[in-house]
Steps between C-alpha positions, in 0.01 A plus 500: 500500500230237447423256775542124461122454521441717197762337271326163460173679406680703232674191365170318482336792322793518249467129422125532454551789259744294294287190457212669305751658262645161420150353450407795277819449295406133450145593394619767261751248348225250458280764340782592267556134406133447430487819293801391291352154448175650393678725256692207354183290448328797327801525261476134430129530431572776243759278328272193486209705362726648233629153402144372482411779256807432290427124492142567399619717210754238391243221528286648225798499259603155617150357434503642145838343433375172650203492267725558202752238609239226530444507127866411449506209744160362411587496128804284567298273723236462226761383255646247746152376593407433140838339438439286815848589633609320810814543719761227459499268797838339537740433786781640283322832440491766770227754568556873481295721733487871424380706797352835404526737799642856542751705693249698710342425834230661722236298318389236754588136454490493121868400462508253786193327354675461172809364680292241690336379177846463337633305797206259476590439136863446597396239759342297220790560263811584710737497199314783323688816398378845593502830311389777734365833376526757782706533820224424747444133410869462427586600855239261644591204278875556552459403864355157426566417126812699403643200317203487261533862381660516156407854393352810658390844389489830693323819422161327459186684609621861471240574233234323299661205322529505119536235239861620442581416862353155463689446172832595665437253782397226254825553308704437811296201604544344149878522542499265803705188409260242647238341273184511711206274450252723683488874562270649763440873554381565858319832529222671699167465326271805534159384625355831617611825672535323839618150414766323290639148468843353420443314171733319253498560124632222277772618261599202286845414383600485135500116504153488660362732230656292222352178641147643517253255332316780311791734444537409135176671406658843568759434225792656688850429379752345728737790442264742673397272779758650740373849423138381561594355833682816608214718382246291690716517812516882469120508465448293816759707689336826398163363618649384830690826568207730411248304709744471789559876485125563528477265796793679665338848461169365628666340801700809574187716491325265743804484726529879519129530560527262797813681629316832481205359699731354761681835527166677549409258782840562663459877470165482680646286785803724544294814483282372783810401696656839439185682616471289815870536586484875448190526718672299771799733489276805527302343786822417682621856466171632648533258791855623566388865490211439737711292731771766508244775561344298787839434649597867486174601674568257781 
């Protein structure tokens, strides 16, 4: 039977042997958490690098489509410039703003910049109506200007825009009951591979085209004036959609490139933290072994 003097020493030794185990368990849990976090960041880096490659491939196609679309829009603009067409300025006439965005995100602030430019236009003309192409700008504008939205389109930005897509949108816009004096198409203008700018395109109403000072020199019958106006609107929409799509792919490529670089920096930091924590755990285990050996010798 053990004496009372020996029991406290055994209890103290048992307590001392339990404490390092608990500390080791905490260290191993921390190591495991760091390792899992490191693995997650590496997976994210793989995804962002893949998305950057995909965006770079799509950007080449988007830029070719953008170059082709400019000939459509610039041709219409040349006609209206020679005809000296001006928007109708009247308090009785409302302005229609067509916002050309898309449904996809992960491309920086390209959609929010377009939304801010549209809101600035609405501050000057609060009674303007909105037609929104794409769910991103629609969601943003619905929070502040839901009452101005008259028409919206989903499924925009899945692929390179075509003239048929622009024609289908122009058909629906032409069916709006309001007679607008001014039509503005707000889109992202492609400046270079790293920058873009929210820019409006003037798309004139049928009345504005008919009242052009030099329009008579084109010898266009009044019966086909509505068709001309719709065709010009489709040209401008095609231009805006194609150029906006190129801006979106460029912005997505840049965003994924920055995300990949940030992930790489985080991987380096967590790798250093993992190595230091692992070394601390190993050092602690050595200290415990040496301490236990010294205690047993005594």
